[in-house]
PDB file of C-alpha atoms in Angstrom:
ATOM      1  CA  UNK A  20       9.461  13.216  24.030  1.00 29.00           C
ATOM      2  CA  UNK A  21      11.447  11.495  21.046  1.00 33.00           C
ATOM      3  CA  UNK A  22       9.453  10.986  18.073  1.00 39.00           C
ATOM      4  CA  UNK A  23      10.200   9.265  14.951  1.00 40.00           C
ATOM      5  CA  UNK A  24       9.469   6.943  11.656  1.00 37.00           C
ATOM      6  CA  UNK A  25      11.316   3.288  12.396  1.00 40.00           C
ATOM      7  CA  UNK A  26      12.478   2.103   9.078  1.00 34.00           C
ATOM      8  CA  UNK A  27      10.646  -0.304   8.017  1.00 36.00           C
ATOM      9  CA  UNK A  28       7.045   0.833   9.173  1.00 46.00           C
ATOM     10  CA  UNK A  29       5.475   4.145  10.986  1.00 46.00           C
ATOM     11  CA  UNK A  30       5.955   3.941  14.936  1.00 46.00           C
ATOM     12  CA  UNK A  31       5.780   7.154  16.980  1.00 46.00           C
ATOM     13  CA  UNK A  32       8.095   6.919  20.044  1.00 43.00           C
ATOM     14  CA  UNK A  33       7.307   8.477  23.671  1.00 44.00           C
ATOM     15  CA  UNK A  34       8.954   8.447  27.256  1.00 41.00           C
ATOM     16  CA  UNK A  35       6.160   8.747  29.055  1.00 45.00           C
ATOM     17  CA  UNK A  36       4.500   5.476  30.590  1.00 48.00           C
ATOM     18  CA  UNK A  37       1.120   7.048  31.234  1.00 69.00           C
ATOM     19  CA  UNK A  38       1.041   7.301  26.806  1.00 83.00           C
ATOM     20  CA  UNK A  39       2.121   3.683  26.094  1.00 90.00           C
ATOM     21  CA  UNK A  40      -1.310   2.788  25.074  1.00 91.00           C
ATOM     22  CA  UNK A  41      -1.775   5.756  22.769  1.00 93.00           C
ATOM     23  CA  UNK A  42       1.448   5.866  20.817  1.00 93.00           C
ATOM     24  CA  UNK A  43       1.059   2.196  20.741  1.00 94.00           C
ATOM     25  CA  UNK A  44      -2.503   2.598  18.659  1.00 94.00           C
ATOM     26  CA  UNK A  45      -0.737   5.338  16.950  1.00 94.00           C
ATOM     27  CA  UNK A  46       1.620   3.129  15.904  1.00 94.00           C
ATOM     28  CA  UNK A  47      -0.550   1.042  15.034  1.00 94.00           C
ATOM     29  CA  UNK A  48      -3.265   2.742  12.585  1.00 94.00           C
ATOM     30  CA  UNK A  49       0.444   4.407  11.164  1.00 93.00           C
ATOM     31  CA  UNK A  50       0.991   0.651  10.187  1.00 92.00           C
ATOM     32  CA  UNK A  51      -2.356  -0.096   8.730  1.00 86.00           C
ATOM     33  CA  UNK A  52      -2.012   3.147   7.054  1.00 88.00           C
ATOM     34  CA  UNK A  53       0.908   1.817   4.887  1.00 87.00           C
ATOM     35  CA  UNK A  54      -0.310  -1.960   4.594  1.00 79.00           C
ATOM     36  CA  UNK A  55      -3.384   0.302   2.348  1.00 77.00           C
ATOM     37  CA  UNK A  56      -0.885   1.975   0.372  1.00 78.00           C
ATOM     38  CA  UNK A  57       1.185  -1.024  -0.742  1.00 70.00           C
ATOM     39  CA  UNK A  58      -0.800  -1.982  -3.089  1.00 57.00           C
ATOM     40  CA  UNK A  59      -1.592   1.887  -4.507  1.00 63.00           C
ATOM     41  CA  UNK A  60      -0.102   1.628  -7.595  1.00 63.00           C
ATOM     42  CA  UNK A  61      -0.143   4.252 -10.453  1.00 62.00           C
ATOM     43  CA  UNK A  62       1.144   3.977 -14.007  1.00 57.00           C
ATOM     44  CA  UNK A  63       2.690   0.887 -13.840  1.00 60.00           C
ATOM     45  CA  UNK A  64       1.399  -3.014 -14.173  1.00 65.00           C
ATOM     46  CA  UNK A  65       3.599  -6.051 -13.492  1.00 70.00           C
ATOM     47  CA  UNK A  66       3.974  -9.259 -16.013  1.00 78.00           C
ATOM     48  CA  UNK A  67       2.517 -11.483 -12.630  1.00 74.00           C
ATOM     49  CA  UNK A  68      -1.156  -9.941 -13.723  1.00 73.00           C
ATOM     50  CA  UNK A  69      -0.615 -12.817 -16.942  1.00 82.00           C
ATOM     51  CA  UNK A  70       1.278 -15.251 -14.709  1.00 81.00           C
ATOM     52  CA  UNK A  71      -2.471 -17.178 -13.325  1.00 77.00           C
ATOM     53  CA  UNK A  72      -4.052 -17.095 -16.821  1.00 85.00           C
ATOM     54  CA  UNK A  73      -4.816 -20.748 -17.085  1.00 87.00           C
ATOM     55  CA  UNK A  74      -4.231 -22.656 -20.500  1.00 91.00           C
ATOM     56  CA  UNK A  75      -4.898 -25.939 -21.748  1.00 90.00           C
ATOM     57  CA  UNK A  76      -1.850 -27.821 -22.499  1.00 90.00           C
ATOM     58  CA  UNK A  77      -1.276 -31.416 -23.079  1.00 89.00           C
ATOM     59  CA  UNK A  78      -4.462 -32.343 -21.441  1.00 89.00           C
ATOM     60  CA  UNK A  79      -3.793 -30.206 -18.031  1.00 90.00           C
ATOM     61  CA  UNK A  80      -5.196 -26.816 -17.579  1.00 89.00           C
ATOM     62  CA  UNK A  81      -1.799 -25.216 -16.708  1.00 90.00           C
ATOM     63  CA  UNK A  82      -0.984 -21.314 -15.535  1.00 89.00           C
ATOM     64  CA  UNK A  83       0.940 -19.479 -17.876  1.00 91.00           C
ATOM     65  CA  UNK A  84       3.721 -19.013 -15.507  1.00 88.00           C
ATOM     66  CA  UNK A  85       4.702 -23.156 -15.769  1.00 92.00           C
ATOM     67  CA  UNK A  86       4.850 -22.656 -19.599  1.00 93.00           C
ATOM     68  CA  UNK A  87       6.587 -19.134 -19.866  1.00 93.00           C
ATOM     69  CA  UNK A  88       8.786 -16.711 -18.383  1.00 93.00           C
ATOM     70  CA  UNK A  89       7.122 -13.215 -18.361  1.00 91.00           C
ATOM     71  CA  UNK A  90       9.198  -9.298 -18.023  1.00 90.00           C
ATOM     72  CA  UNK A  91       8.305  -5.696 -18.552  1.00 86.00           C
ATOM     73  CA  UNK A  92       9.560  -4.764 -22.028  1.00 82.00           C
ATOM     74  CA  UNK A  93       8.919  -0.764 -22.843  1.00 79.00           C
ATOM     75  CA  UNK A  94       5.848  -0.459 -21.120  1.00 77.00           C
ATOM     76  CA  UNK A  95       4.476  -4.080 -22.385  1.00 86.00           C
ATOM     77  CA  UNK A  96       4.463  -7.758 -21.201  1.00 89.00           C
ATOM     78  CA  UNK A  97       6.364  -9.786 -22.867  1.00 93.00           C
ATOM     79  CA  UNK A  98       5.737 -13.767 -22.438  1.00 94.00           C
ATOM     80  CA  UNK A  99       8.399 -15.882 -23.684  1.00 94.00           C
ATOM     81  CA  UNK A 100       7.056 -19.505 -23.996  1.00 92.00           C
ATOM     82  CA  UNK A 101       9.891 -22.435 -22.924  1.00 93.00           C
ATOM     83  CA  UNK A 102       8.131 -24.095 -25.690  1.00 91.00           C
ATOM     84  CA  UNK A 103       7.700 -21.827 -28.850  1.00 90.00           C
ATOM     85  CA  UNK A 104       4.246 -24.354 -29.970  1.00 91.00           C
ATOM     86  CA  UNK A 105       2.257 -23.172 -27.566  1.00 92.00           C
ATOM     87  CA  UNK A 106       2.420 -19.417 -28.388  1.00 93.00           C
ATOM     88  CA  UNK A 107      -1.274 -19.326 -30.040  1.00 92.00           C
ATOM     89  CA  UNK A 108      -2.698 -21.105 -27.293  1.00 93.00           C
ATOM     90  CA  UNK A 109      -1.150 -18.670 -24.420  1.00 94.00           C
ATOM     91  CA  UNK A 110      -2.496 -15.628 -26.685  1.00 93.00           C
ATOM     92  CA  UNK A 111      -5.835 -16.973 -27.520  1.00 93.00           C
ATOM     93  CA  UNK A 112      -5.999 -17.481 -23.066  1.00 92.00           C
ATOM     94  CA  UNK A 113      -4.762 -14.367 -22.395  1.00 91.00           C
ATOM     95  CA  UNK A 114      -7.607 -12.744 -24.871  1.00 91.00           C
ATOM     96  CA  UNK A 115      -9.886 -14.465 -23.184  1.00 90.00           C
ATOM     97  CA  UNK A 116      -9.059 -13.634 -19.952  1.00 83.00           C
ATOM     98  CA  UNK A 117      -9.309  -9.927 -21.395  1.00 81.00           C
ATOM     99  CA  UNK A 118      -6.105  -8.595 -22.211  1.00 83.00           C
ATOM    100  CA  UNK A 119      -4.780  -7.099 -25.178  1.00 87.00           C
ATOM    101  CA  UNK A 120      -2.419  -9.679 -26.340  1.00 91.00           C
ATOM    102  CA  UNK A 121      -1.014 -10.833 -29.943  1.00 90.00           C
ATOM    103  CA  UNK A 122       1.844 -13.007 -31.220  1.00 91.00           C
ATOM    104  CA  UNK A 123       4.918 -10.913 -31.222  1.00 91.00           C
ATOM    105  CA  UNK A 124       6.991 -13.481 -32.606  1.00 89.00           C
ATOM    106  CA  UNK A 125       8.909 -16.741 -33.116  1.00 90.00           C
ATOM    107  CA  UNK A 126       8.864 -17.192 -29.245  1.00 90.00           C
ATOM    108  CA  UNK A 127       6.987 -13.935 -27.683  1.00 93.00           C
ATOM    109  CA  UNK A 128       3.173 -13.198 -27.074  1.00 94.00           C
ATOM    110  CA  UNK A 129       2.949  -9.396 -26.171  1.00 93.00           C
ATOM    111  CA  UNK A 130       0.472  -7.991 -23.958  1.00 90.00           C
ATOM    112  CA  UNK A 131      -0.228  -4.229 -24.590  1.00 86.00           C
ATOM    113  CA  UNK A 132      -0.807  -2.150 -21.000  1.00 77.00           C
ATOM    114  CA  UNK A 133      -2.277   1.337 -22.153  1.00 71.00           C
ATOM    115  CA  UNK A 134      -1.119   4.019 -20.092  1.00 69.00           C
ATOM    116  CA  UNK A 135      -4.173   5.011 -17.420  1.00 67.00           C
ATOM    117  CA  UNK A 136      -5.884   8.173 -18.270  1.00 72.00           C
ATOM    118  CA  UNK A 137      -5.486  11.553 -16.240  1.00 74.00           C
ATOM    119  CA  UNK A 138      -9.333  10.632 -14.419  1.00 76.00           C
ATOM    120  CA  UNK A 139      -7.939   7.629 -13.549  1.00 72.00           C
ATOM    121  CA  UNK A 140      -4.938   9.250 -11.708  1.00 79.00           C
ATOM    122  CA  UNK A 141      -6.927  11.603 -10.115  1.00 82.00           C
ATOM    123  CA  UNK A 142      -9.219   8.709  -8.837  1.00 78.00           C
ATOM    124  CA  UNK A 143      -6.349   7.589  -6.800  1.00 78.00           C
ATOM    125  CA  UNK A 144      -4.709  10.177  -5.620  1.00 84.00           C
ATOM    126  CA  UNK A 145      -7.962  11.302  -3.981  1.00 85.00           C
ATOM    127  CA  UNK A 146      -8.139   7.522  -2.592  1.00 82.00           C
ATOM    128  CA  UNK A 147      -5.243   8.062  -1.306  1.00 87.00           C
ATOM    129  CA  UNK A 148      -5.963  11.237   0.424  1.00 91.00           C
ATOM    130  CA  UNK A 149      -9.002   9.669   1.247  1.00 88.00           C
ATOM    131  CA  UNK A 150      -7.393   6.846   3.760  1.00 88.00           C
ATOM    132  CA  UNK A 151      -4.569   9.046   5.218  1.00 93.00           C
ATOM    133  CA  UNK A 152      -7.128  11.613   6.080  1.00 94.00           C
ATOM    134  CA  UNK A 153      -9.156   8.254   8.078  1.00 92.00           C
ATOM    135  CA  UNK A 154      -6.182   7.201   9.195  1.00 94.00           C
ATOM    136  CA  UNK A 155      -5.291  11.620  10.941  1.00 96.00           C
ATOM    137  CA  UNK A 156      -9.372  10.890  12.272  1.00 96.00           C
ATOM    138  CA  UNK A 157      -8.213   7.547  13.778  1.00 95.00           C
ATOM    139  CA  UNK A 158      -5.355   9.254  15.283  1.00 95.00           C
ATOM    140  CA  UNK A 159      -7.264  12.017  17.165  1.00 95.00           C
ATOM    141  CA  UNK A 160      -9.538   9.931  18.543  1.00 95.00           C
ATOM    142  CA  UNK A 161      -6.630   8.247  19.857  1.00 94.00           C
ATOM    143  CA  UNK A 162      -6.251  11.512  21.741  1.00 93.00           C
ATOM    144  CA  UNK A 163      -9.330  11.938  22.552  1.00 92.00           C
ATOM    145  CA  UNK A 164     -10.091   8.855  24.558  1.00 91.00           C
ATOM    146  CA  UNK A 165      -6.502   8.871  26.096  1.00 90.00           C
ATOM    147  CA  UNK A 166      -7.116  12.522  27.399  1.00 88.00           C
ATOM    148  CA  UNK A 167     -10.161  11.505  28.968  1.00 86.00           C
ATOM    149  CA  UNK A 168      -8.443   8.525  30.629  1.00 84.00           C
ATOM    150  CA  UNK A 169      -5.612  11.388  31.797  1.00 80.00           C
ATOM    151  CA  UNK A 170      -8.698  13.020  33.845  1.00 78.00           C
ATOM    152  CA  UNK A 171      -7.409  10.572  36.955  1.00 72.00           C
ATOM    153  CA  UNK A 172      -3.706  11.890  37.141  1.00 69.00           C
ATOM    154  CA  UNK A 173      -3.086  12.352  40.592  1.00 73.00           C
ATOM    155  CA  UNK A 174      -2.099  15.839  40.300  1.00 81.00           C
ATOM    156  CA  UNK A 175      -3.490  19.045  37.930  1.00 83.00           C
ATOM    157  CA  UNK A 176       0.192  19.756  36.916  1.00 85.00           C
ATOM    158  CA  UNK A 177       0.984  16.022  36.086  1.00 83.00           C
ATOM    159  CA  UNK A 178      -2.250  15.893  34.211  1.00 84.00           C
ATOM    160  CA  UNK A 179      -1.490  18.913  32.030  1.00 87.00           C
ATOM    161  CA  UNK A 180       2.157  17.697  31.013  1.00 88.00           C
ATOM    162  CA  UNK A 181       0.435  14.560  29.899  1.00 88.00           C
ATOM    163  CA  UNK A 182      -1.919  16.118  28.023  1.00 89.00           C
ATOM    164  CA  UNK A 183       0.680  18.767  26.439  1.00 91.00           C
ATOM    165  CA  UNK A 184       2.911  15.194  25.926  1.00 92.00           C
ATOM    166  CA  UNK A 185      -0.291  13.785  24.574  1.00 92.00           C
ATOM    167  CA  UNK A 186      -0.509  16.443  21.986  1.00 93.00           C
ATOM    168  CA  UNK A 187       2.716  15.995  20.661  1.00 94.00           C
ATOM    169  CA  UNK A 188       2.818  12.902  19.972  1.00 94.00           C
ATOM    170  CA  UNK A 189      -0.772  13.024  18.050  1.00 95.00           C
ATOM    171  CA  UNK A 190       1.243  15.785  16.333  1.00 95.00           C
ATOM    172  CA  UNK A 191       3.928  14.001  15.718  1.00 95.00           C
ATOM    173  CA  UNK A 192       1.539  10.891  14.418  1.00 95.00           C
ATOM    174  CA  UNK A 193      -0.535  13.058  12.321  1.00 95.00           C
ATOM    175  CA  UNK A 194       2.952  14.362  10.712  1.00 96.00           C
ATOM    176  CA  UNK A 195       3.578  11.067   9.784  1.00 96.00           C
ATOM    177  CA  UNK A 196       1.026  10.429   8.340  1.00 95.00           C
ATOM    178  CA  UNK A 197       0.599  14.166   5.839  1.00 95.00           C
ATOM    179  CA  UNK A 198       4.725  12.382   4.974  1.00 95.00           C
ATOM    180  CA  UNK A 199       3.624   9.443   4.010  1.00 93.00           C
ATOM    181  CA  UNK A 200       0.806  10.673   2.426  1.00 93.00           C
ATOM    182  CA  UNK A 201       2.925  13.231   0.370  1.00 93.00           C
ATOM    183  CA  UNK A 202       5.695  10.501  -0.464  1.00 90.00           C
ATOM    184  CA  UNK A 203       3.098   8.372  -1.997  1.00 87.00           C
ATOM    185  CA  UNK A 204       1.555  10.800  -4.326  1.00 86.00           C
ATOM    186  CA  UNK A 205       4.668  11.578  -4.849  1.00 84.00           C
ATOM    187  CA  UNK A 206       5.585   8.515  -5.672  1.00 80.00           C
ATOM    188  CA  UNK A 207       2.802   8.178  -8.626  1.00 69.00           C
TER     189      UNK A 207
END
């Protein structure tokens, strides 16, 4: 049995015909698995967060991203305005809207990100462990219905290489996941 990550997303691989199904819902709570994680984030915020705070300008409640251009600038956003005038109205919307913002200068509002505390980070790294470990019980009972499907295998030998074939590939899956797991926490 050939098992392995495709690039681009989780997919176990397996020979066997009888195990389509499976590695197929393998495959697929592998995917889900990572569509959770994408947006697991730690330490780090990106200048779109400011982008949808709305302003008034000219008469037309605007987002901040048709009046500025914002970047990450040491651990700050930075929100250069096209048109310097409007600087006290962007920071007087984004304090509103809650964030930590003040005129930086001539032509920048900053927004201040404060670093998340150590709770914080353990908050989501048992989140994370949370979903990969629902994602190893999704997996085994994977296995567990496909076995009892393998109870009408025309022979007792066929039926035990399926089930032997079965539990490799749920190994295989569950392996996956712990790796993806690992390279996310890692990750953060």
């Amino acid at each position: 049995m050939d098992s392995q990550l495709n690039s681009r997303k989780g997919e176990v691989r397996c020979d066997v015909v009888d195990l389509v199904e499976p590695r197929e819902q393998m495959t697929k709570t592998i995917n889900y698995l990572e569509d959770q994680l994408v947006g697991v984030r730690w330490g780090t915020i990106t200048p779109a967060v400011v982008d949808l705070v709305r302003l008034d300008y000219h008469g037309q409640n605007m987002p901040i991203k048709h009046l500025a251009h914002t970047t990450m600038d040491s651990g700050r956003i930075m929100v250069r305005a096209f048109d310097p005038t409007v600087l006290g109205s962007i920071d007087k919307a984004l304090q509103k809207a809650g964030f930590n913002s003040y005129v930086f200068s001539k032509e920048a509002v900053c927004v201040a990100v404060p670093p998340p505390s150590g709770d914080q980070k353990n908050e989501v790294i048992a989140r994370v462990k949370r979903v990969g470990e629902e994602a190893k019980v999704s997996i085994r009972n994977i296995r567990k219905k496909a076995k009892q499907k393998l109870k009408d295998a025309d022979s007792e030998n066929e039926r035990r290489q399926l089930e032997v074939d079965l539990q490799k590939l749920t190994d295989k899956a569950v392996s996956l996941v712990d790796e993806i797991i690992e390279n996310k926490i890692g990750s953060m």
